[in-house]
Coordinates of C-alpha atoms and ligand atoms in Angstrom, one line a residue:
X1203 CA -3.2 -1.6 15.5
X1204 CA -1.2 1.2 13.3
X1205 CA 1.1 3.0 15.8
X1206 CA 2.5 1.2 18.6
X1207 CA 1.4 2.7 22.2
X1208 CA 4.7 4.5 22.5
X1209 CA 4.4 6.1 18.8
X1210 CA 6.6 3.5 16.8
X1211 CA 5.9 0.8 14.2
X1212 CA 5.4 -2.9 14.9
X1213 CA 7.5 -5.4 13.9
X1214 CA 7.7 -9.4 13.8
X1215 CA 10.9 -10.1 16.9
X1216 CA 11.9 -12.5 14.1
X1217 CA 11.6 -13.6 10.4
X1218 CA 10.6 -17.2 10.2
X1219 CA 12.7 -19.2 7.3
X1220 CA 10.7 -20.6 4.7
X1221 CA 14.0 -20.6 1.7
X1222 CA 13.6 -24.7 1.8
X1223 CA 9.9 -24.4 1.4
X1224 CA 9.9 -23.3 -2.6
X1225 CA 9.2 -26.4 -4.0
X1226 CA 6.4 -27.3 -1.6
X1227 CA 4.3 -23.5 -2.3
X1228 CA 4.3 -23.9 -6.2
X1229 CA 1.4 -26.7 -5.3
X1230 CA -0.5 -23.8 -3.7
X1231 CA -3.3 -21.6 -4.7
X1232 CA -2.8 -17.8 -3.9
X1233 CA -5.2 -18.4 -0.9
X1234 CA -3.5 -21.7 0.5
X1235 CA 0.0 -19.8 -0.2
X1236 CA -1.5 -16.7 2.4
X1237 CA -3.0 -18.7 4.7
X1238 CA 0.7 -20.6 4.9
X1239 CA 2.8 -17.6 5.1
X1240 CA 0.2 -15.4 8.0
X1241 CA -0.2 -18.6 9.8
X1242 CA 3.8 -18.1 10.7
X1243 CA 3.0 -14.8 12.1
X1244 CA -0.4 -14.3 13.6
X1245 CA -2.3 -16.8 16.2
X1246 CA -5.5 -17.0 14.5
X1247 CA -7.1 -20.6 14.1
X1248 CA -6.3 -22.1 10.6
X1249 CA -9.8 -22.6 9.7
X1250 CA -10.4 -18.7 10.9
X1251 CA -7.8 -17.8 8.8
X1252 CA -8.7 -19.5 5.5
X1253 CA -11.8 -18.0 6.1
X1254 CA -11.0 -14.4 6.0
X1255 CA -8.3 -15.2 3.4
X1256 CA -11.2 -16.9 1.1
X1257 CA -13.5 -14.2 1.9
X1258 CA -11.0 -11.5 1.5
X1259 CA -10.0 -12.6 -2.1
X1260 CA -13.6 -13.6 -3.8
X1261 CA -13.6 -10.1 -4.6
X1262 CA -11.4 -10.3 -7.4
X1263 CA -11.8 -10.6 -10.9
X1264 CA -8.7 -12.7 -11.8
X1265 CA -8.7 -16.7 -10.5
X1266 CA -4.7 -16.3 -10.0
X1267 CA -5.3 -13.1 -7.6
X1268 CA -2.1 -11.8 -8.8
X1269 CA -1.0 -13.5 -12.6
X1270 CA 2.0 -13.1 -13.5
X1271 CA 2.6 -11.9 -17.1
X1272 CA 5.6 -12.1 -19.5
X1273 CA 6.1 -9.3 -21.3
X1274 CA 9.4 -9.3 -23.9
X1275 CA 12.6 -10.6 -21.6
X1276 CA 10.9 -9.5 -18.3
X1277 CA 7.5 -10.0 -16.4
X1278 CA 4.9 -8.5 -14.8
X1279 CA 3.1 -8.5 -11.8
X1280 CA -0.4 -7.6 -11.9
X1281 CA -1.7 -6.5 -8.5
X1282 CA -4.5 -4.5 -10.1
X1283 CA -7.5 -6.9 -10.1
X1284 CA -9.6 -6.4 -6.9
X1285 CA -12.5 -3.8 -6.8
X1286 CA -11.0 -0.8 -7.3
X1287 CA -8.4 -2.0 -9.6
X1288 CA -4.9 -0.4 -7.7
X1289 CA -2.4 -3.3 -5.7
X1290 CA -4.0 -1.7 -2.4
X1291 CA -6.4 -3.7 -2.5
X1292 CA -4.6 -6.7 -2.0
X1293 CA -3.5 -6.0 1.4
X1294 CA -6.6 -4.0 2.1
X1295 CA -9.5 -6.5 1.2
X1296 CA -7.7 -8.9 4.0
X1297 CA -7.5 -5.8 6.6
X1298 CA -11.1 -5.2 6.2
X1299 CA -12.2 -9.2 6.8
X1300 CA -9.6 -9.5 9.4
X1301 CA -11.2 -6.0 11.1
X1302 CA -14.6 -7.1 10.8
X1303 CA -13.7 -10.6 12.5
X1304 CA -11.7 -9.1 15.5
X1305 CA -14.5 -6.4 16.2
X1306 CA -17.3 -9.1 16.3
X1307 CA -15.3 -11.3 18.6
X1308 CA -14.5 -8.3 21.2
X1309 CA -18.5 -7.0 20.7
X1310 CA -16.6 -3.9 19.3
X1311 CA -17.4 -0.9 16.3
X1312 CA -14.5 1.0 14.3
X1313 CA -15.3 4.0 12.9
X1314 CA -11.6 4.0 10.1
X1315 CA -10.9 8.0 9.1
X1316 CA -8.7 8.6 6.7
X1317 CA -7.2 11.3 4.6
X1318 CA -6.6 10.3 0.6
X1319 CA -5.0 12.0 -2.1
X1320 CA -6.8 9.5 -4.6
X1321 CA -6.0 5.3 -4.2
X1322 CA -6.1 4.6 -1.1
X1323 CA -9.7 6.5 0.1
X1324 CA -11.3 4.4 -3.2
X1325 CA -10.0 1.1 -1.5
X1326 CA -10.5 1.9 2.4
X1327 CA -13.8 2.2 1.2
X1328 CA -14.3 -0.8 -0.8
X1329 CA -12.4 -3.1 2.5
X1330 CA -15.2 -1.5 4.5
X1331 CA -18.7 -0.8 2.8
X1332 CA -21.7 -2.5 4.0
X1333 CA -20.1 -3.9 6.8
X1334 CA -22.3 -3.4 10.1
X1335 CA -19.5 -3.0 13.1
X1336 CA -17.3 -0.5 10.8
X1337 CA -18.2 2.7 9.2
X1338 CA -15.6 5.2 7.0
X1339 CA -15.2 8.8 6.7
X1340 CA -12.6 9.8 3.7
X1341 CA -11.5 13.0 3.1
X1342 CA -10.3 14.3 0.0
X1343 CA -9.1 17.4 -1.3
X1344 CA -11.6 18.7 -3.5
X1345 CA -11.1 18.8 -7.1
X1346 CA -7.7 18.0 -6.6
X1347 CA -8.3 14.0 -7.2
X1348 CA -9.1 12.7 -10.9
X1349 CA -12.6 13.1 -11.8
X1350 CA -12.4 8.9 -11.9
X1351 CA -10.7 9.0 -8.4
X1352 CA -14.0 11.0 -7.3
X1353 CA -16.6 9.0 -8.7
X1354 CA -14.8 5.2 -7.0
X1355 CA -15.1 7.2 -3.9
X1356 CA -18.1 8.8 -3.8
X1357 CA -20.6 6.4 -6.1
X1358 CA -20.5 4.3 -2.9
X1359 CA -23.8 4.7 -1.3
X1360 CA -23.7 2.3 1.8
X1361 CA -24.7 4.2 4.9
X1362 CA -21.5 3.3 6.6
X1363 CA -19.6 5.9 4.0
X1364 CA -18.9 9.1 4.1
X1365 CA -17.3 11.1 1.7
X1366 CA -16.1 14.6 2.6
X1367 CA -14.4 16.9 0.1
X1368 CA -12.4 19.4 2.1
X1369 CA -11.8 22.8 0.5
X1370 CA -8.0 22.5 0.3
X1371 CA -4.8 20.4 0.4
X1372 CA -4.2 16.9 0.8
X1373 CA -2.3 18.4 3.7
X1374 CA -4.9 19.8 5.0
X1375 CA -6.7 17.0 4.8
X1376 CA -4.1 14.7 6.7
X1377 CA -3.6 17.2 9.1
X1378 CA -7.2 17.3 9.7
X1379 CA -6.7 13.4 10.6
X1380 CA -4.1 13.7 12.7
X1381 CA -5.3 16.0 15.3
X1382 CA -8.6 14.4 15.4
X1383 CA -6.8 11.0 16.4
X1384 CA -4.5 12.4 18.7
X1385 CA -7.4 13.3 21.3
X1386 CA -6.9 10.1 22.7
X1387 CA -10.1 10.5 24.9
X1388 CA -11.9 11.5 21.8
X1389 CA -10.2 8.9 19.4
X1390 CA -11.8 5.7 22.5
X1391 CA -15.0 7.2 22.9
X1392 CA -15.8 7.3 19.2
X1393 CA -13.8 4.4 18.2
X1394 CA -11.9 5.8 15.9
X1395 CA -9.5 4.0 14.0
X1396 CA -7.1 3.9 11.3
X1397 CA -5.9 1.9 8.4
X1398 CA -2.7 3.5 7.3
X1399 CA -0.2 1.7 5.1
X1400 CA 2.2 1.7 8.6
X1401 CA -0.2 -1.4 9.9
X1402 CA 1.3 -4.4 9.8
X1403 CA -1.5 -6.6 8.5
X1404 CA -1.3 -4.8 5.8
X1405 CA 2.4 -5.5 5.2
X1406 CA 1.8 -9.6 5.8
X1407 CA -0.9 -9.6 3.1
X1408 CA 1.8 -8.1 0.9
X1409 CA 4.7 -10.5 2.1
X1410 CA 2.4 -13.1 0.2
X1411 CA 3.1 -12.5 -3.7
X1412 CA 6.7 -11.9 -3.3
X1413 CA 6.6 -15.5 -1.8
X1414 CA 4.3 -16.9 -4.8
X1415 CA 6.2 -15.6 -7.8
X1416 CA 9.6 -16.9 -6.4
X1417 CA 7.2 -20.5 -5.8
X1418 CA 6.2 -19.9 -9.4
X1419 CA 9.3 -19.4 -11.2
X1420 CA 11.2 -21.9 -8.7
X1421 CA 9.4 -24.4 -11.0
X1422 CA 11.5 -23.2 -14.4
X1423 CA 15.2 -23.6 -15.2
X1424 CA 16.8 -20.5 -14.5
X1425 CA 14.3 -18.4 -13.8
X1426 CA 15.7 -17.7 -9.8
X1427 CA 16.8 -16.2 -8.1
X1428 CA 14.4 -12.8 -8.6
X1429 CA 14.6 -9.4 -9.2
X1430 CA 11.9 -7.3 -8.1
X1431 CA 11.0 -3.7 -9.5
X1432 CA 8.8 -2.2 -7.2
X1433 CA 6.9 1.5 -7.4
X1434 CA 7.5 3.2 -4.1
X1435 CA 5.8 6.4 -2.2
X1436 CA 5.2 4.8 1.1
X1437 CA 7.6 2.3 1.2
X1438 CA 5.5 -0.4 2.5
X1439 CA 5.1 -2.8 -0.6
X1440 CA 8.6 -3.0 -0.7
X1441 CA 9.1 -3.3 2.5
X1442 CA 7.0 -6.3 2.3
X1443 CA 9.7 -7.5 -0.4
X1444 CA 12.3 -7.0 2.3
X1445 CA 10.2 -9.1 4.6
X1446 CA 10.4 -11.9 1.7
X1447 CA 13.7 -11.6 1.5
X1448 CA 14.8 -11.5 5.4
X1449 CA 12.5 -14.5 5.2
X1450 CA 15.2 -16.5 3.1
X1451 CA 13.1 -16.0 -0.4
X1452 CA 15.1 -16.7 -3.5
X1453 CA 15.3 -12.6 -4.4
X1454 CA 18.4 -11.4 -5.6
X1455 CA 17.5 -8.1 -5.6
X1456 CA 14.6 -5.3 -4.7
X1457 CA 15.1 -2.0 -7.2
X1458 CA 13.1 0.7 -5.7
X1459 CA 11.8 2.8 -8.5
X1460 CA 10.4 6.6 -7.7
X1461 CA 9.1 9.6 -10.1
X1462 CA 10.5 12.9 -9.1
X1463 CA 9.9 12.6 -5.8
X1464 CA 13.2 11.0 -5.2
X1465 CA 14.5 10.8 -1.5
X1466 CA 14.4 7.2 -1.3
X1467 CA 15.9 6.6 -4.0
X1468 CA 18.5 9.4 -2.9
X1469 CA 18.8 8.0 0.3
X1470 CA 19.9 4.3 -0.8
X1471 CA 22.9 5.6 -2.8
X1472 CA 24.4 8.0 -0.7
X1473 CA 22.4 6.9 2.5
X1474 CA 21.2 10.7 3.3
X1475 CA 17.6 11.2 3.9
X1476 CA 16.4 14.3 3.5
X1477 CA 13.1 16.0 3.1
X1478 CA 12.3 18.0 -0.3
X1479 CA 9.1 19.7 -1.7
X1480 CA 6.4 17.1 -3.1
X1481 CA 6.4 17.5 -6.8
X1482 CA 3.0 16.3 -8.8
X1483 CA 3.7 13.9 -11.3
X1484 CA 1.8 11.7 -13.8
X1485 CA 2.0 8.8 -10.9
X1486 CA 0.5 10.8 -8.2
X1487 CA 0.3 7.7 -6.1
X1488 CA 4.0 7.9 -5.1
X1489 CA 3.8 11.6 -4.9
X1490 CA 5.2 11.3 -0.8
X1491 CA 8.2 12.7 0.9
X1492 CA 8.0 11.2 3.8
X1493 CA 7.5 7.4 3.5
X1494 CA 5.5 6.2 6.7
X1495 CA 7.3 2.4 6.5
X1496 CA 10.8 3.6 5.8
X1497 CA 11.5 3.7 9.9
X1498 CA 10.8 -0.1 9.7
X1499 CA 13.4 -0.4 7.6
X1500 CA 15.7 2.2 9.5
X1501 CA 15.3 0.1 12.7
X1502 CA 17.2 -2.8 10.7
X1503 CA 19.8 -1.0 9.0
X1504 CA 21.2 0.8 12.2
X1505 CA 21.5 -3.0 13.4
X1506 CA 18.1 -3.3 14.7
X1507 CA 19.0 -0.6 17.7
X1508 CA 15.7 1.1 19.2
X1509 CA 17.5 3.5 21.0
X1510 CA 19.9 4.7 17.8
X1511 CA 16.3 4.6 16.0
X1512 CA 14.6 6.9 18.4
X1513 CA 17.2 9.2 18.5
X1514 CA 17.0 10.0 14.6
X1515 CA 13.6 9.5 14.3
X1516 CA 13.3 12.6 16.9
X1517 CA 16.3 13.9 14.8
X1518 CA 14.5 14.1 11.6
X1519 CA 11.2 15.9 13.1
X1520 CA 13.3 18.8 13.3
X1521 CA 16.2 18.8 11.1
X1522 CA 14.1 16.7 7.7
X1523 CA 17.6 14.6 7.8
X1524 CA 19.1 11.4 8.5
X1525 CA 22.2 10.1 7.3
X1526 CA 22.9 6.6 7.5
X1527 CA 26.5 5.4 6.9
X1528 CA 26.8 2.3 4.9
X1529 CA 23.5 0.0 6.3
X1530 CA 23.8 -3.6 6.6
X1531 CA 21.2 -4.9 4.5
X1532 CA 21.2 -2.1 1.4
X1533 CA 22.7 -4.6 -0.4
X1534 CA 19.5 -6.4 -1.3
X1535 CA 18.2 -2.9 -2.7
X1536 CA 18.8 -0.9 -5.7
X1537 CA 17.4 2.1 -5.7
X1538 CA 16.7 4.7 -9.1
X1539 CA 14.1 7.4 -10.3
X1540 CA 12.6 8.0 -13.4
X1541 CA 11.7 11.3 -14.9
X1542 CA 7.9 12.3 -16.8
X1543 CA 9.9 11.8 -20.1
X1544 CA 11.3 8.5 -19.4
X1545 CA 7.9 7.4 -18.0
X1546 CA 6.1 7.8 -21.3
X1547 CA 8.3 6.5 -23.2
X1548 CA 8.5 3.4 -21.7
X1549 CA 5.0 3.4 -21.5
X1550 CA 5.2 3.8 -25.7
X1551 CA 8.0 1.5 -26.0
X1552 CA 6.2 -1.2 -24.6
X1553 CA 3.0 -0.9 -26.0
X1554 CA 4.8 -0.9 -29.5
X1555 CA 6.8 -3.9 -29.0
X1556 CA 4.5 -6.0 -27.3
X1557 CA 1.0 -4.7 -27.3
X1558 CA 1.0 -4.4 -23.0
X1559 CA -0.2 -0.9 -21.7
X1560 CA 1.7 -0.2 -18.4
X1561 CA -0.1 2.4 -16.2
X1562 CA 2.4 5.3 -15.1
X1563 CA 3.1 3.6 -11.7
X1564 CA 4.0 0.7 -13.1
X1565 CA 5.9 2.5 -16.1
X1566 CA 8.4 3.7 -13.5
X1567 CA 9.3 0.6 -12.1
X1568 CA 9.8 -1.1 -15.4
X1569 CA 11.9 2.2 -16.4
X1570 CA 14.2 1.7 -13.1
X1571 CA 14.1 -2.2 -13.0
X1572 CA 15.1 -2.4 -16.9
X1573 CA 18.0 0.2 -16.1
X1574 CA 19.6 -1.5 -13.2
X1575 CA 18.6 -5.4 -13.6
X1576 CA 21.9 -7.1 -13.8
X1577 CA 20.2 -9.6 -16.1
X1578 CA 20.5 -12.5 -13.5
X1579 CA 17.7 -15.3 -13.0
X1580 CA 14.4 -13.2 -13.7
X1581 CA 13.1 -9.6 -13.1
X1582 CA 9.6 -9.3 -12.0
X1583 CA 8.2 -5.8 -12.3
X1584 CA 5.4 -5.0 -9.6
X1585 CA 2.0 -3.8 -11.9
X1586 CA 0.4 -1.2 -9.2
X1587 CA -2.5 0.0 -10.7
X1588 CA -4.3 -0.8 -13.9
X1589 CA -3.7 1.8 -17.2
X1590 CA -7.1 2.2 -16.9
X1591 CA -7.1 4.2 -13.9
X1592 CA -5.0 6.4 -15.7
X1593 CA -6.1 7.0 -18.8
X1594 CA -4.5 10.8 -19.6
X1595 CA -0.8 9.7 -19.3
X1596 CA -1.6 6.6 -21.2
X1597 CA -3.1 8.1 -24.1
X1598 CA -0.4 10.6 -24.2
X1599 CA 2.4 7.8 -24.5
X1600 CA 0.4 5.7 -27.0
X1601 CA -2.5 7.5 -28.5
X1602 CA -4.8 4.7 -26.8
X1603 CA -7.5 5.3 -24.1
X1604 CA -7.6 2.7 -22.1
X1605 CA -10.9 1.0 -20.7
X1606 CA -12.4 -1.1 -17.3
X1607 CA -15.9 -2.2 -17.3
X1608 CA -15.9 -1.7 -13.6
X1609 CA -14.8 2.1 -14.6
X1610 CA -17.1 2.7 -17.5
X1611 CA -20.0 1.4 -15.4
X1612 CA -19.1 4.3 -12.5
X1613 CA -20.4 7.2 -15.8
X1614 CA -23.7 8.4 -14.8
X1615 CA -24.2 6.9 -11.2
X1616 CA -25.4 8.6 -8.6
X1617 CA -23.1 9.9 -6.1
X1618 CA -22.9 11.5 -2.2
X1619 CA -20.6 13.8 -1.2
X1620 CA -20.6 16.5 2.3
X1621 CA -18.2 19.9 1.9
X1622 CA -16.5 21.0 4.5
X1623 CA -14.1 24.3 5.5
X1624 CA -10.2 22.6 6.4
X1625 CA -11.6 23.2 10.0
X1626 CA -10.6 20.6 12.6
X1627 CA -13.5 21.9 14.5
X1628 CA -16.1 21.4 12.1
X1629 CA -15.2 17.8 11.5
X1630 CA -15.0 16.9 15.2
X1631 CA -18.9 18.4 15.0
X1632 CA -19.3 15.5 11.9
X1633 CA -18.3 12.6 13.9
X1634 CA -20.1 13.7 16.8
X1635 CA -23.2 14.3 15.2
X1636 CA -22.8 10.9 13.0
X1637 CA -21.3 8.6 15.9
X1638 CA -22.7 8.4 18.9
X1639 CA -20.1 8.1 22.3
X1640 CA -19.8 4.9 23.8
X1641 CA -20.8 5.0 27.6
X1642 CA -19.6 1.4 27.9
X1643 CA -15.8 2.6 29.3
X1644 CA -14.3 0.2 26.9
Ligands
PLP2003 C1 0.1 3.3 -3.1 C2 0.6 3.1 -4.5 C3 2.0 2.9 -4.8 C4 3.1 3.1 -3.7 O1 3.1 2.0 -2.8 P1 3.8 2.1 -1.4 O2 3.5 0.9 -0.6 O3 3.2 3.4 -0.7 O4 5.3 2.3 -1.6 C5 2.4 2.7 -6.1 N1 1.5 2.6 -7.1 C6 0.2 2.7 -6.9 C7 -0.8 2.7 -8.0 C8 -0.3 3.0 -5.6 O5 -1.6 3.1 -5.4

């Protein structure tokens, strides 16, 4: 489930401790290490679990998941090797497995509709393709994703995938979305479904490598505690960070990088939340005003009040503001931006000095986590996406093109793609035709 009934997010009642249990998770495997941590929060059998985990992780290219890499006086974090090569498939490889299980068990179909403005559409569709109870429609903004973005998505040929390109915004796109899913009738009788970053499944499978790297470096001489720099738009990787730390993880700090788009970084030094316009930048994948996990976090800083969070939640839908005096937990975070300029050359820098290409995600956190690491115990930066998935900004910062095999092989293939008007009408007409209503009164 994404939204709660009543419109909020959903959140663990509490955050079991596992600070004591360091020593015993540097003996596990990335898999064993997940299995541990989800176990704490979900009812599952074990042997269910390690299932979906195992299936859920085969499809990556790297036999550490998520290696950890030292570059010069820092490391990094790659999250960037499943199948479409961007951390969102970590948590979204598990969501799909974990989906698929639940819907068999309950005799159930999804149909997941989403909106993308690039990442997330190429791996909703790689957590769902081929699978028979769950089918995907994306919508993307035409010719206003990377050519590269285009072809992940729409070189998927599985009859369960659709790819629409809508003739406008991302906005109109996600607006598109929205209304269809809040026909609640329409939204049970086509099983429709979501898999937003706000789902909490999604979170735990994140919660995972915070956990492992403090394991890791738990086993070298002072390496802890850890500072994390972590790329934000939607707030929900770092979030999961927060969830690490609240969970008595050896983190000293979490510095929450951001391109131009700046209003979380804004908000955690002066506590003032306020909506701007969305610039596009050379990260576009943290090109968001409004980040859909930051009221997770809100709930705790206002001392975990439901009522106080309601009240600016309803608040900020018609102001764009919240201001938040002095929160109880910001200490953990350190919050900075980084500009175009600054992201390239740290792209440059590093590839001089020490031969690793950052992509421009990834760039920004090192930019922000290099600026306001206090230079205590060790800081990890958070690799989001691989340069290859970027190749322009990279080549600008360093004259070098960088390659994937699993990108080069997309040149040529065939690909599928509908067109459609931003009409909410038109697309309601799509589904109908494509998904027949369920009669069963589920
Ligand atoms: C989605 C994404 C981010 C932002 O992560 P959030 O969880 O939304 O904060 C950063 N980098 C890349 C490459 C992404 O795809």
């Amino acid at each position: 489930m994404g939204l709660a009934d009543d419109g909020g997010l959903i959140l663990p009642d509490h955050y079991p401790l596992v600070g004591n249990r360091m020593a015993e998770f540097t003996s596990l495997s990335f898999q064993d290490l997940a299995v541990e941590t989800m176990s704490l929060f979900c009812n599952l059998p074990r042997e269910t679990l390690a299932r979906i985990v195992q299936d859920s992780y085969s499809t990556f290219s790297h036999p550490e998941i998520t290696p950890l890499v030292p570059v010069g006086n820092f490391q990094v974090l790659e999250l960037f090797h499943g199948p479409t090569l961007a951390f969102k498939d970590v948590a979204l490889q598990f969501l799909g497995n974990l989906f698929d299980h639940c819907l068999v068990q309950r005799n159930q179909d999804l149909n997941i509709i989403v909106a993308t403005s690039g990442d997330t559409g190429s791996a909703a569709i790689a957590s769902v393709r081929g699978r028979s109870r769950m089918r995907i429609v994306v919508l993307h903004p035409k010719g206003r994703v990377s050519p590269l973005q285009e072809r992940q998505m729409t070189s998927v040929l599985e009859p369960n995938v659709f790819n629409i390109a809508v003739d406008g915004s991302f906005d109109d796109c996600q607006r598109l979305v929205k209304e269809l899913l809040q026909d609640v009738e329409f939204k049970r009788t086509r099983s429709l479904g979501a898999v937003n970053s706000i789902n909490w499944a999604r979170l735990l499978a994140q919660v995972v490598y915070y956990l492992r790297v403090c394991a890791q470096l738990s086993r070298e001489k002072g390496k802890l505690p850890v500072t994390f720099a972590v790329p934000t738009g939607n707030f929900g990787d770092i979030f999961a960070g927060y969830v690490a730390w609240r969970m008595g993880a050896p983190i000293r700090r979490l510095i929450l990088a951001t391109n131009e788009n700046d209003i979380l970084a804004r908000f955690f030094s002066t506590g003032d939340y306020s909506l701007g316009q969305v610039h596009q930048t050379i990260a576009p994948s943290m090109d968001i005003q409004i980040a859909s996990n930051f009221e997770r976090y809100l709930y705790h800083a206002v001392g975990d009040d439901p009522a106080l969070l309601r009240e600016l939640m309803r608040n900020f839908s018609h102001s764009g503001r919240i201001l938040v005096e002095g929160g109880r937990d910001r200490d953990v975070f350190r919050a900075g931006a980084a500009s175009r300029a600054e992201t390239l050359a740290t792209i440059a820098e590093v590839h001089k000095q020490h031969g690793y290409l950052l992509d421009p995600h990834t760039a920004v956190g090192v930019t922000v986590g290099r600026r306001l690491w206090d230079g205590v115990g060790s800081l990890v930066a958070l690799a989001t996406a691989h340069p290859a998935k970027f190749p322009d900004a990279v080549r600008e910062a360093t004259g070098v093109t960088p390659r994937h095999p699993i990108l080069d092989a997309l040149d040529g293939k065939a690909t599928r793609v509908d067109q459609m008007p931003p009409d909410a009408a038109q697309l309601r007409r799509y589904i109908e035709e494509r998904f027949p209503a369920r009669s069963d009164g589920r």
